[in-house]
mmCIF file of C-alpha atoms in Angstrom:
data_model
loop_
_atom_site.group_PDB
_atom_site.id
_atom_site.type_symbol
_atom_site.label_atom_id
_atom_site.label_comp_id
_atom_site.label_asym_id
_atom_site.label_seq_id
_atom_site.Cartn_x
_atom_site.Cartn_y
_atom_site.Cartn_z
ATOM 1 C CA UNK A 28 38.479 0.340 -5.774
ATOM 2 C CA UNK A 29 42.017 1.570 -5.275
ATOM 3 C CA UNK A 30 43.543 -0.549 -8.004
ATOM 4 C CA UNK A 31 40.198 1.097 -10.022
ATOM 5 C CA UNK A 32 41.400 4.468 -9.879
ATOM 6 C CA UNK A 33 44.962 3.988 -10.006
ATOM 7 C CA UNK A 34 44.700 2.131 -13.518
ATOM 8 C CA UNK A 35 41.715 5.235 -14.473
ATOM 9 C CA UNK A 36 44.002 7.677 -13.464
ATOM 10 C CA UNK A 37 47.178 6.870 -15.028
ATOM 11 C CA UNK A 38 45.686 5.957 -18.555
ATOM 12 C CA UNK A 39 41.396 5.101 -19.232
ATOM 13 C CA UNK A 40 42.297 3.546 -22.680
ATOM 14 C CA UNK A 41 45.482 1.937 -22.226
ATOM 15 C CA UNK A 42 44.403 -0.010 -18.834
ATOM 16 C CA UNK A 43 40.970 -0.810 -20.567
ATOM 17 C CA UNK A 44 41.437 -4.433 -20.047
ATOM 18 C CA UNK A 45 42.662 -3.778 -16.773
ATOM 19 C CA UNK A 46 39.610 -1.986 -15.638
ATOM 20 C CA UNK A 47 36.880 -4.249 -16.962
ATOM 21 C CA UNK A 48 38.892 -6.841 -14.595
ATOM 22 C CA UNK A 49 38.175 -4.653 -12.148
ATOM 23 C CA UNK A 50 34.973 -3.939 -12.411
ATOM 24 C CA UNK A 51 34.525 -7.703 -12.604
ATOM 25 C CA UNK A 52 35.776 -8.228 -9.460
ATOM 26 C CA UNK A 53 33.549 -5.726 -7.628
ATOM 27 C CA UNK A 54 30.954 -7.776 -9.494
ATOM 28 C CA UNK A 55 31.660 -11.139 -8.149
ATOM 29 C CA UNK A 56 32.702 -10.078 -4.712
ATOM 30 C CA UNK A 57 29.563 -8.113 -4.684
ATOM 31 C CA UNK A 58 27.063 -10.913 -6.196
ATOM 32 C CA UNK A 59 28.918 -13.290 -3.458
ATOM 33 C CA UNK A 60 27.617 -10.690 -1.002
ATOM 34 C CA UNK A 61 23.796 -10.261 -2.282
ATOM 35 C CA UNK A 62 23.848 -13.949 -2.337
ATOM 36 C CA UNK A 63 24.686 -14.858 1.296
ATOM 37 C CA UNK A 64 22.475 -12.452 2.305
ATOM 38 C CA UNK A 65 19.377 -13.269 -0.274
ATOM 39 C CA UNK A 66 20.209 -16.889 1.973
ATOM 40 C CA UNK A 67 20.267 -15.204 5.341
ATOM 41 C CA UNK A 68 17.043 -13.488 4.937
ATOM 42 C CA UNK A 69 15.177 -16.363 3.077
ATOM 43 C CA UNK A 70 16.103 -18.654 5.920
ATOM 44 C CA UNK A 71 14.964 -16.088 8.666
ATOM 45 C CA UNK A 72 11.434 -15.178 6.851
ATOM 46 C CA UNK A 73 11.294 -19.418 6.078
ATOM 47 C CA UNK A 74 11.234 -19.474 10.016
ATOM 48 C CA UNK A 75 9.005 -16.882 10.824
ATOM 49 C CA UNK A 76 7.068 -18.137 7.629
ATOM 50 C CA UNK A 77 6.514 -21.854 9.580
ATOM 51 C CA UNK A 78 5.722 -19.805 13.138
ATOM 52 C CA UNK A 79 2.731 -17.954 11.456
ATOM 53 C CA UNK A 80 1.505 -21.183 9.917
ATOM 54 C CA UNK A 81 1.216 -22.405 12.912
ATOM 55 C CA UNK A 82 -0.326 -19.283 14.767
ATOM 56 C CA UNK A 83 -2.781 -19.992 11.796
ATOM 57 C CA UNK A 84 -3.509 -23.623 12.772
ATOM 58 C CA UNK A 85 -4.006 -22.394 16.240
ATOM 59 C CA UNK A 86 -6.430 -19.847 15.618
ATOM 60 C CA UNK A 87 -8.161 -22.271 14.140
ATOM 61 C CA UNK A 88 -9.267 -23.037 17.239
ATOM 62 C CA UNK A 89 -10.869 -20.081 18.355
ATOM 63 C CA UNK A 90 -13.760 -18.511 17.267
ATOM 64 C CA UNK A 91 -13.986 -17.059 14.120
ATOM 65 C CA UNK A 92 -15.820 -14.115 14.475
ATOM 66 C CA UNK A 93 -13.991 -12.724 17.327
ATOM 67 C CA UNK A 94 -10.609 -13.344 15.819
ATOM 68 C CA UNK A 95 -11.435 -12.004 12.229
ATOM 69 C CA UNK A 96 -8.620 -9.151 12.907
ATOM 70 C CA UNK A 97 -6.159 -11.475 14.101
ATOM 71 C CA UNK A 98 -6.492 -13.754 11.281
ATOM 72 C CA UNK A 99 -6.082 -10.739 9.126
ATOM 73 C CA UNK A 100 -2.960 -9.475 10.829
ATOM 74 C CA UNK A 101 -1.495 -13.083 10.462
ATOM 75 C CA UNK A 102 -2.115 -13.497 6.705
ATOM 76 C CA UNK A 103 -0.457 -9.703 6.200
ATOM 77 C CA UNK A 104 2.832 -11.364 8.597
ATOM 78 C CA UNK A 105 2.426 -14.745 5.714
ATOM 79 C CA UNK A 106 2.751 -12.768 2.849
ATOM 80 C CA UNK A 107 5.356 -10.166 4.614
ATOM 81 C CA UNK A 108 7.028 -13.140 4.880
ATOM 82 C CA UNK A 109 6.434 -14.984 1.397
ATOM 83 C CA UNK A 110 8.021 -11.858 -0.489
ATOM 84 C CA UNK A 111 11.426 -12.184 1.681
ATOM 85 C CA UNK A 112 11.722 -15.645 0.900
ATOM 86 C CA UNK A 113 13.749 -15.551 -2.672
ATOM 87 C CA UNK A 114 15.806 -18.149 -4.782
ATOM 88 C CA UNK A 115 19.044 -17.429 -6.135
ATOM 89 C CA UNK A 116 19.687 -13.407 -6.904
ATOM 90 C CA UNK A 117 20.102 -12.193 -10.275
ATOM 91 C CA UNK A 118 22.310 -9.224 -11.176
ATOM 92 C CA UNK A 119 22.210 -7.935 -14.321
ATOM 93 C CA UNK A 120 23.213 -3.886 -14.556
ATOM 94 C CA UNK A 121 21.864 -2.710 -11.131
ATOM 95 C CA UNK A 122 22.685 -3.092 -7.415
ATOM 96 C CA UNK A 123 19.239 -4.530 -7.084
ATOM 97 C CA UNK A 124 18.249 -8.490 -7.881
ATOM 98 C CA UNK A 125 15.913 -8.741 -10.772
ATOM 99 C CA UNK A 126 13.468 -11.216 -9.492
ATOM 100 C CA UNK A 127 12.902 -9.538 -5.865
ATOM 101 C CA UNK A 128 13.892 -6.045 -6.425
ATOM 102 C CA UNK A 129 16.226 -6.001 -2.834
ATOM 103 C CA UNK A 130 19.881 -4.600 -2.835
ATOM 104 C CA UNK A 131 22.188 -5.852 -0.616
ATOM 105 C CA UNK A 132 20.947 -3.050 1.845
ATOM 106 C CA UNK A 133 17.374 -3.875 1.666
ATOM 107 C CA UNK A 134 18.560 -7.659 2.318
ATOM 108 C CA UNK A 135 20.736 -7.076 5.365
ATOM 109 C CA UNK A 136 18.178 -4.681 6.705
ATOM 110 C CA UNK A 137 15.232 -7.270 6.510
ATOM 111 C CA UNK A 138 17.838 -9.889 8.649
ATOM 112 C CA UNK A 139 17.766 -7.215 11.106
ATOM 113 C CA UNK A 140 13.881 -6.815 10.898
ATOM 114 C CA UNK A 141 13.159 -9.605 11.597
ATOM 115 C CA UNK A 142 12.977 -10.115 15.429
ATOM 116 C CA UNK A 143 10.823 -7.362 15.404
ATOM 117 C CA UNK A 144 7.978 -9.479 13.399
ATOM 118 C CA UNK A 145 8.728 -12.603 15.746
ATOM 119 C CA UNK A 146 7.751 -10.259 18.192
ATOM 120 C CA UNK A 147 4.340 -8.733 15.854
ATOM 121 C CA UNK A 148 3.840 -12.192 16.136
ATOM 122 C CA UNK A 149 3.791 -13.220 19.178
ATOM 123 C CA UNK A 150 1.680 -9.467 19.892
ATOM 124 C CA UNK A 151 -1.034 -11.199 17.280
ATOM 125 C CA UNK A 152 -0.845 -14.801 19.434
ATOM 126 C CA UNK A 153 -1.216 -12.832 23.135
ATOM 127 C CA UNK A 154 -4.381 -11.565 21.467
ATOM 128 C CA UNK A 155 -6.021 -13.971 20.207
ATOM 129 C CA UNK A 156 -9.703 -14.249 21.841
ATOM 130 C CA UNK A 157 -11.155 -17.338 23.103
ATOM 131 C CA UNK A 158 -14.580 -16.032 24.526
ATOM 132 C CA UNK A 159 -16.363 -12.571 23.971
ATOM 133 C CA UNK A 160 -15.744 -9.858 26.917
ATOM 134 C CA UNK A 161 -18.397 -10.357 29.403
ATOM 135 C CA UNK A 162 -20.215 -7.375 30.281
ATOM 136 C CA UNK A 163 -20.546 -8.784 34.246
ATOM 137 C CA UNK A 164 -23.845 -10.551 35.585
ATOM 138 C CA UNK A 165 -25.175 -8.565 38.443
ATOM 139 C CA UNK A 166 -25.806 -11.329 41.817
ATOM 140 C CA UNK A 167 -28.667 -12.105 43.341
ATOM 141 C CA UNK A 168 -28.113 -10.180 46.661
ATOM 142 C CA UNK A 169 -29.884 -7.211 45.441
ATOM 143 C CA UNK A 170 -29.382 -3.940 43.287
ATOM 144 C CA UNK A 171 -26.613 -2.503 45.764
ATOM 145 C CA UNK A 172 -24.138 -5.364 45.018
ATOM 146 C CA UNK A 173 -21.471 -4.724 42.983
ATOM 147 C CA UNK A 174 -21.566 -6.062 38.897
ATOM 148 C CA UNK A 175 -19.186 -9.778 39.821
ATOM 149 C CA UNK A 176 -17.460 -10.267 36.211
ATOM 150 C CA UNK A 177 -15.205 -13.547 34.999
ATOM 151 C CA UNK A 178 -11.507 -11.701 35.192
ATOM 152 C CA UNK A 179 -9.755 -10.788 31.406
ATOM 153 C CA UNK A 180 -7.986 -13.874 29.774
ATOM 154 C CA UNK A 181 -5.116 -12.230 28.889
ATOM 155 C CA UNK A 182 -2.370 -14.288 26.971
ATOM 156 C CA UNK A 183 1.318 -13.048 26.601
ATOM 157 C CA UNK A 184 3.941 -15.194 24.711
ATOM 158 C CA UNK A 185 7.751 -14.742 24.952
ATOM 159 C CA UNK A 186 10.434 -15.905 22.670
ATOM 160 C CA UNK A 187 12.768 -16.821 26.008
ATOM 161 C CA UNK A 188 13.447 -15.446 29.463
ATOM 162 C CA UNK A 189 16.432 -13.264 28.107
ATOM 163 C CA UNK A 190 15.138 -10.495 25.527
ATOM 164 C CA UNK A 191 16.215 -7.211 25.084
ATOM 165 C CA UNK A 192 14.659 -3.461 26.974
ATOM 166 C CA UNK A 193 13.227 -2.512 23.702
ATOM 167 C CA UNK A 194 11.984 -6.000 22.814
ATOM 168 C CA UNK A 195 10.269 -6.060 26.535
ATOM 169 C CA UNK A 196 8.752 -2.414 25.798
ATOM 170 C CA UNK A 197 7.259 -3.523 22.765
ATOM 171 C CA UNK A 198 5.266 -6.408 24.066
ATOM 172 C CA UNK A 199 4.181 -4.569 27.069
ATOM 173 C CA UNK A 200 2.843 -1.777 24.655
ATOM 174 C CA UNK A 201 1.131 -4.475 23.052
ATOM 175 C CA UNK A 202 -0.274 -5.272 25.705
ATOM 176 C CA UNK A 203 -1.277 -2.390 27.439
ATOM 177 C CA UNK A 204 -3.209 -1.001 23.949
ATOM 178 C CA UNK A 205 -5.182 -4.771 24.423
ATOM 179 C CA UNK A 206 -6.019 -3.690 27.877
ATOM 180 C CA UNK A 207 -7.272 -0.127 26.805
ATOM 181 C CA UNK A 208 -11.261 -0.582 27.165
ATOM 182 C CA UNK A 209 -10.873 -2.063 30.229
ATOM 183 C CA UNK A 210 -11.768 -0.548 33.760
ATOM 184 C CA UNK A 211 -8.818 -0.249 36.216
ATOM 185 C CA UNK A 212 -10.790 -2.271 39.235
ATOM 186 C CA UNK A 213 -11.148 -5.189 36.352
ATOM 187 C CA UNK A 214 -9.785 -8.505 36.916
ATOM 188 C CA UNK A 215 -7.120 -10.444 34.695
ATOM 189 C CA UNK A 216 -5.976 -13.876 34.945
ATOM 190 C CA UNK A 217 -2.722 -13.848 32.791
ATOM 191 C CA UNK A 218 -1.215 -16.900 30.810
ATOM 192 C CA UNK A 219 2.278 -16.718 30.450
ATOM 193 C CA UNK A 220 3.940 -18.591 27.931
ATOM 194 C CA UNK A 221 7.685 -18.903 27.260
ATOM 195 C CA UNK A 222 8.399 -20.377 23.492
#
């Protein structure tokens, strides 16, 4: 950039040859940089992309009618993924790559957005329903026994033992808004799952 406006300053038509040099080499250096991030971000969403196939597979084995938002959350997360997975960038006159549309910015910013959807993710998996919420059987020792019900299956996945405070928050959110319509003297029986 220096070397740029040094050569612009002192004389545009003289240093012409001088300057398209330049700008050449903010072309490659930058290209260099689009590309090893168009690879950083492909691998990352290629991950993620494998970890909702499987959530897929699993959900599979739950019932389909209690699960239809779920399912849809996790084919929104595929194709989130799907459009962050790219080839080889192409650079033509613009900051931006041809065939995906991301700048450099948009690239390095997806890297960084991604542990956020391994954690949508694993949100989607904790809440994944295996039976429908029982409204409680009343027992047979009359009408002034309290309604007995099965406690909440409640299912929380974590990427490892260490995350970070605003990784933590995030799943307990999630978890708390799946816990919204329930009563407060409700039973849970939690299933804790470290990846």
């Amino acid at each position: 950039h220096d070397e740029f406006l040094r050569l612009y300053k002192q004389d545009m038509v003289k240093n012409f040859g001088s300057l398209v040099q330049q700008v050449q080499i903010v072309k490659d250096s930058y290209y260099k940089l689009i590309k090893n991030a168009s690879a950083g971000m492909s691998h990352e969403y290629q991950l993620l992309s494998g970890k909702v196939d499987e959530a897929l597979r699993l959900l599979k084995n739950y019932p389909v009618d209690l699960n239809t938002q779920n399912n849809r959350k996790l084919d929104e997360l595929k194709g989130y993924c799907t459009d962050r997975i790219i080839g080889e960038p192409v650079l033509e006159y613009s900051i931006n790559c041809k065939t995906s549309g991301y700048s450099l910015s948009d690239m390095l910013n997806y890297i960084a957005l991604a542990p956020t959807k391994v954690n949508n993710l694993l949100i989607v998996q904790s809440g994944f329903i295996s039976e429908a919420p029982n409204e409680g059987t009343e027992s047979d020792a009359g009408d002034d026994s309290p309604i007995h019900k099965k406690p909440r299956k409640v299912q929380f996945q974590i990427a490892s033992r260490i995350i970070t405070v605003q990784e933590y928050k995030s799943l307990l959110t999630a978890q708390l808004t799946l816990l919204a319509s329930a009563k407060p003297e409700e039973e849970i029986e939690l299933d804790i799952e470290i990846l």
